[in-house]
Short mmCIF file of C-alpha atoms in Angstrom, two decimals:
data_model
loop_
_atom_site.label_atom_id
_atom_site.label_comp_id
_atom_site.label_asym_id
_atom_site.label_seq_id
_atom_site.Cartn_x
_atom_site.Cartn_y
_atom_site.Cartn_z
CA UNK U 1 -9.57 -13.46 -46.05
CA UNK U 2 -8.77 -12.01 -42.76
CA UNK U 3 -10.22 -13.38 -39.81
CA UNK U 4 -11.51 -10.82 -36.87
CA UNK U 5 -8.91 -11.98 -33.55
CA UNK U 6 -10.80 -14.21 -31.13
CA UNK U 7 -12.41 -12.07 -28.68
CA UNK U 8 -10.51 -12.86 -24.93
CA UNK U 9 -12.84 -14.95 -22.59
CA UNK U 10 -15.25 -13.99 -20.04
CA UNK U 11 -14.04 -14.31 -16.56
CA UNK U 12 -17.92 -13.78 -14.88
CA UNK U 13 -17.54 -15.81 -11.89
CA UNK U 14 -19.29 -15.54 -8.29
CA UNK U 15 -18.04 -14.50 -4.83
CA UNK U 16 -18.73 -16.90 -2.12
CA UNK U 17 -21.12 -14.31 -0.99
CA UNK U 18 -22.85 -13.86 -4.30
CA UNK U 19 -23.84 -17.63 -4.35
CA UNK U 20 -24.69 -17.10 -1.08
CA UNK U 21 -27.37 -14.52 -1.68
CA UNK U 22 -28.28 -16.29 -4.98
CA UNK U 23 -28.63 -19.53 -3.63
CA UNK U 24 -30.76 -18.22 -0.24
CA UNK U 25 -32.94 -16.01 -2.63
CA UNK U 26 -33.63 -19.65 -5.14
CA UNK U 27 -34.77 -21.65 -2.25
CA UNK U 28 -36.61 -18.44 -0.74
CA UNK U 29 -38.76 -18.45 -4.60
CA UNK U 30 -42.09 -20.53 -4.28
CA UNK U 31 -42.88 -22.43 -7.67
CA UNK U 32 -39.01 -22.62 -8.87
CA UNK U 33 -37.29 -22.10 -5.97
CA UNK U 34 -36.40 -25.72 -5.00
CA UNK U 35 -35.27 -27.40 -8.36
CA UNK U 36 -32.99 -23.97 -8.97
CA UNK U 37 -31.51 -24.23 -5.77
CA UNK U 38 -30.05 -28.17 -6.66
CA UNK U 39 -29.30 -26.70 -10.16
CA UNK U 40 -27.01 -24.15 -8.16
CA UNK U 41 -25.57 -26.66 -6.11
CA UNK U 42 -24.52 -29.61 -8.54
CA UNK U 43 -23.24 -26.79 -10.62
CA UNK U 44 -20.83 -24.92 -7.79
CA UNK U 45 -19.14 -28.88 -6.72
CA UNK U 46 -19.15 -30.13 -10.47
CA UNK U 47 -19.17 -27.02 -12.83
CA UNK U 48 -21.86 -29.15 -15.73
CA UNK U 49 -22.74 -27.28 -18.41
CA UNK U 50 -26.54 -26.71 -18.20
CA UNK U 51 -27.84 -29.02 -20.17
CA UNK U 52 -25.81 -32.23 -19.01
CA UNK U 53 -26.94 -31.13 -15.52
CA UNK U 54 -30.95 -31.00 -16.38
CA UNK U 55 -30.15 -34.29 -17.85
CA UNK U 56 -28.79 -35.96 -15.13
CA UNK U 57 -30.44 -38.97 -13.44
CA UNK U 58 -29.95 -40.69 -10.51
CA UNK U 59 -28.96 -44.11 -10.34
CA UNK U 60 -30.29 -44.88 -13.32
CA UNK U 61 -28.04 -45.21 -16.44
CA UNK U 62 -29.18 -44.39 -19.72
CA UNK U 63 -27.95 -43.59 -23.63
CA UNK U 64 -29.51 -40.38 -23.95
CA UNK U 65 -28.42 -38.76 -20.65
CA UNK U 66 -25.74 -38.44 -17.88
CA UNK U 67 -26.36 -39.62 -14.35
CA UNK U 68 -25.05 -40.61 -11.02
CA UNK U 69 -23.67 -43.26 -9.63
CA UNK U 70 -23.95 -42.64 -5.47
CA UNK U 71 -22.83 -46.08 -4.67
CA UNK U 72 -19.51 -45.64 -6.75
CA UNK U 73 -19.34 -42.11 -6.39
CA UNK U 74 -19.53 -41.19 -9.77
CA UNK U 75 -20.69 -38.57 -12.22
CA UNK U 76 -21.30 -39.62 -15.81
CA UNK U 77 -21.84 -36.25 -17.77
CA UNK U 78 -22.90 -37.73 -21.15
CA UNK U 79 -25.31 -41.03 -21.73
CA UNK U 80 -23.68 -43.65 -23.11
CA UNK U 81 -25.18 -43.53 -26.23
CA UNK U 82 -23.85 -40.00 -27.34
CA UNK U 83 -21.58 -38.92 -29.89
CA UNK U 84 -18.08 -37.16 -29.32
CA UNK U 85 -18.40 -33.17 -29.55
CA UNK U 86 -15.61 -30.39 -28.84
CA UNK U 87 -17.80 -30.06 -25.20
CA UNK U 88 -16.16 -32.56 -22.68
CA UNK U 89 -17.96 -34.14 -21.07
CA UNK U 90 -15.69 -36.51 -18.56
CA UNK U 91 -16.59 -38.98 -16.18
CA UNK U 92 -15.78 -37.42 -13.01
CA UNK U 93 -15.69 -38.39 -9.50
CA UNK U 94 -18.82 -36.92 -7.46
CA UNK U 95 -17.16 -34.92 -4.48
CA UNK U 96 -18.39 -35.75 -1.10
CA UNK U 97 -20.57 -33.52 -0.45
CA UNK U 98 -22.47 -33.85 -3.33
CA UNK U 99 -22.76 -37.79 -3.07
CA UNK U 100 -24.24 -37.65 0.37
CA UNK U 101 -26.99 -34.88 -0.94
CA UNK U 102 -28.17 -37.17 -4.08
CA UNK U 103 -27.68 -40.29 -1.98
CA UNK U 104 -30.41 -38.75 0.19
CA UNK U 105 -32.41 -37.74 -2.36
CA UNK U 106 -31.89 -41.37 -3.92
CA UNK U 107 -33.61 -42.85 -0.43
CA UNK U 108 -36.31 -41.06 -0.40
CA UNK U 109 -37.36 -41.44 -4.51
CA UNK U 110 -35.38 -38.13 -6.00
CA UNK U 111 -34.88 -39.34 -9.99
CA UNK U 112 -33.50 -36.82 -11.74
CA UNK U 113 -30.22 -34.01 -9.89
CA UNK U 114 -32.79 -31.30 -10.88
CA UNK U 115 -36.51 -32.28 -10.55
CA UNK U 116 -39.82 -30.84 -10.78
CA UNK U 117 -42.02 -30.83 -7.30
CA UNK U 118 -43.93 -33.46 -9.65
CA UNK U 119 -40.58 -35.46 -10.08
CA UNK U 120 -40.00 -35.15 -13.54
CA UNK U 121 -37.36 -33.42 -15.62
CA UNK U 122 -36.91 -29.86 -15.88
CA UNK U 123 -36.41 -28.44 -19.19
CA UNK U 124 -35.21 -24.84 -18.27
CA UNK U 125 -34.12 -23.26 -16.07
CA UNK U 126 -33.90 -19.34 -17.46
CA UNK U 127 -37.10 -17.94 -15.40
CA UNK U 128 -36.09 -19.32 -11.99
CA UNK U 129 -32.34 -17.97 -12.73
CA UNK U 130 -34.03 -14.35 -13.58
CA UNK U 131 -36.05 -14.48 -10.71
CA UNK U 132 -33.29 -15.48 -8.23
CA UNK U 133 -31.16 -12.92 -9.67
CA UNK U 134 -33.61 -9.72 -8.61
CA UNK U 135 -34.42 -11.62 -5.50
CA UNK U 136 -31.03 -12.12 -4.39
CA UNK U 137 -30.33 -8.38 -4.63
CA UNK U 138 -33.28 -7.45 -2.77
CA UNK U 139 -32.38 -10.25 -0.12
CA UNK U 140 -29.01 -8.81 0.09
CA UNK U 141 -30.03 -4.95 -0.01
CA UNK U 142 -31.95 -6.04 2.87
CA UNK U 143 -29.15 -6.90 4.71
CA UNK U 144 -27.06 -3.51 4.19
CA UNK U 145 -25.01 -5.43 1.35
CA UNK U 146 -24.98 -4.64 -2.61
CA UNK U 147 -24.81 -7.24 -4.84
CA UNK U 148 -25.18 -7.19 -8.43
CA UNK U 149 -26.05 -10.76 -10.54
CA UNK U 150 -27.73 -9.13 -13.68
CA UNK U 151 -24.81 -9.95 -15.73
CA UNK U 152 -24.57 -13.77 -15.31
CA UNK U 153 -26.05 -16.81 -16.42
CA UNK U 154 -26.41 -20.40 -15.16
CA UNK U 155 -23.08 -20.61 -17.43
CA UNK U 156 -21.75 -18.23 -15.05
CA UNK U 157 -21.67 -21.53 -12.03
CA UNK U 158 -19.26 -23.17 -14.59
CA UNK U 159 -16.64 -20.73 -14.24
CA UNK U 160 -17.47 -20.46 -10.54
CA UNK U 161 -16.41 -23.95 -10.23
CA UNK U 162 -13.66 -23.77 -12.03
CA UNK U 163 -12.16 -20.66 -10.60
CA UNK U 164 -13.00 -21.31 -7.10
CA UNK U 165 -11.01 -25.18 -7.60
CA UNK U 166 -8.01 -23.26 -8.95
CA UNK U 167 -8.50 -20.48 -5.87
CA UNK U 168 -8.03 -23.48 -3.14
CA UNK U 169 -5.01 -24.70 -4.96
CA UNK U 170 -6.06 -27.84 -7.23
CA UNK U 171 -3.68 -28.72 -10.06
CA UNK U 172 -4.34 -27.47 -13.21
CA UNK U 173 -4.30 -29.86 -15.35
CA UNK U 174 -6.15 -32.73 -12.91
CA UNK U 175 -9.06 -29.93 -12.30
CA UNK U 176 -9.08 -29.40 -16.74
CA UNK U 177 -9.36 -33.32 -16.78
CA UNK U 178 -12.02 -33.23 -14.25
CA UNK U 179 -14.10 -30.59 -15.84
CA UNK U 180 -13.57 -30.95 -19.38
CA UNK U 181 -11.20 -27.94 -20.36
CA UNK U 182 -8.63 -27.83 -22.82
CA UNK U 183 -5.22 -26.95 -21.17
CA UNK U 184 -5.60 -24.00 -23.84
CA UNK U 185 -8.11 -22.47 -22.02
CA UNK U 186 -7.09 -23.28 -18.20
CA UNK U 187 -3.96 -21.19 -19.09
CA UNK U 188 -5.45 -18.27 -20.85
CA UNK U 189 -8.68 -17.78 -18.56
CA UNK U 190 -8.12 -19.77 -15.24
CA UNK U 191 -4.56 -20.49 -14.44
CA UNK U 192 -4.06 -17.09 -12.34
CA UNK U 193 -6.58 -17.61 -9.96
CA UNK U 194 -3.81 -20.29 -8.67
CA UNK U 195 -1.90 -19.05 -5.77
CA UNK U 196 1.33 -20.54 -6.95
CA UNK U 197 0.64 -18.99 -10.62
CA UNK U 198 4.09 -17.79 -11.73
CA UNK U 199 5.43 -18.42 -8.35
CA UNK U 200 8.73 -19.69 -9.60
CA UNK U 201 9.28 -17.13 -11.92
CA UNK U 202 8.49 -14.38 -9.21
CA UNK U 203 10.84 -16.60 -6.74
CA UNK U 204 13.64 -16.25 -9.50
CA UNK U 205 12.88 -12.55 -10.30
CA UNK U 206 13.14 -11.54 -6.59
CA UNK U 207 16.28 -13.97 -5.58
CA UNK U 208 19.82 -11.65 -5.26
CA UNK U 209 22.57 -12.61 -7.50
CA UNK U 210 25.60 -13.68 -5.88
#
């Protein structure tokens, strides 16, 4: 039997001024608006696959879910009582930025990254996403600029992360360890957003032969 060729990955990933617009146009929605808007976040500094992030806790380690560790600065992505799958799911370290935002929301009683108003866990987050998407083009429309998010998906702050880390010049294969991606894939899909991608080989290529 002949297997149909794997089809090439999707490269959907957001401008800095997309996840501008899309995360001024979350906090700008009134029921979901808040809990989307630290879904966007944690997902831009960590790239978590959506349903590790809804899972995350704060502080508060358990087997059936991830969490974070703000005194140690950590991010565990899986609970410790979880199998092994093909998804990664690495313990990371949190950056800084991100620590100091869920150490804050620690102090004042935050349990969960991405909480309900209520405080409890959110189990979705596909009708705030829709939402934020048309509001973030009418936000942006307003403002004599054209934007265009009806393509993506929360999946779509994954390869935001990833692309943007590669953009600023992290190494490849410390940014696959620290988000979980097979040095298969950060080749094929990611590895020429790097600004040094194939700079030797260009160097060589260009140099004059004596």
């Amino acid at each position: 039997m002949t297997l149909p060729e794997k089809p090439r990955a999707r490269e959907r990933w957001l401008t800095q001024e997309e996840a501008y617009w899309l995360l001024r146009a979350a906090r700008s929605l009134r029921r979901d608006g808040r809990h989307l808007a630290w879904f966007i976040v944690a997902g831009l500094y960590t790239g978590t696959r959506k349903t590790a992030l809804l899972g995350l806790r704060i502080n508060q380690p358990g087997t059936d879910a991830g969490w974070v560790d703000t005194e140690r600065g950590v991010l565990y992505r899986a609970g410790s009582g979880k199998r092994e799958t093909n998804k990664r799911q690495p313990s990371v370290r949190l950056p800084r930025q991100l620590r100091a935002l869920l150490a804050a929301g620690a102090r004042s009683g935050r349990r969960f990254v991405v909480q309900t108003s209520e405080g409890n866990r959110v189990a979705d987050i596909k009708k705030a996403w829709a939402g934020a998407v048309v509001k973030a083009a009418e936000m942006a429309a307003r403002a004599g600029r054209e934007i265009d998010l009806s393509d993506t998906t929360p999946h779509v702050l994954r390869h935001t992360a990833i692309t943007w880390a590669m953009q600023r010049g992290a190494d490849m294969w410390e940014a696959g360890g620290f988000f979980g991606v097979s040095r298969e894939t950060m080749e094929e899909v990611y590895a020429h957003h790097h600004p040094d991608h194939q700079a030797s080989a260009v160097e060589a290529m260009e140099r004059r032969r004596k």
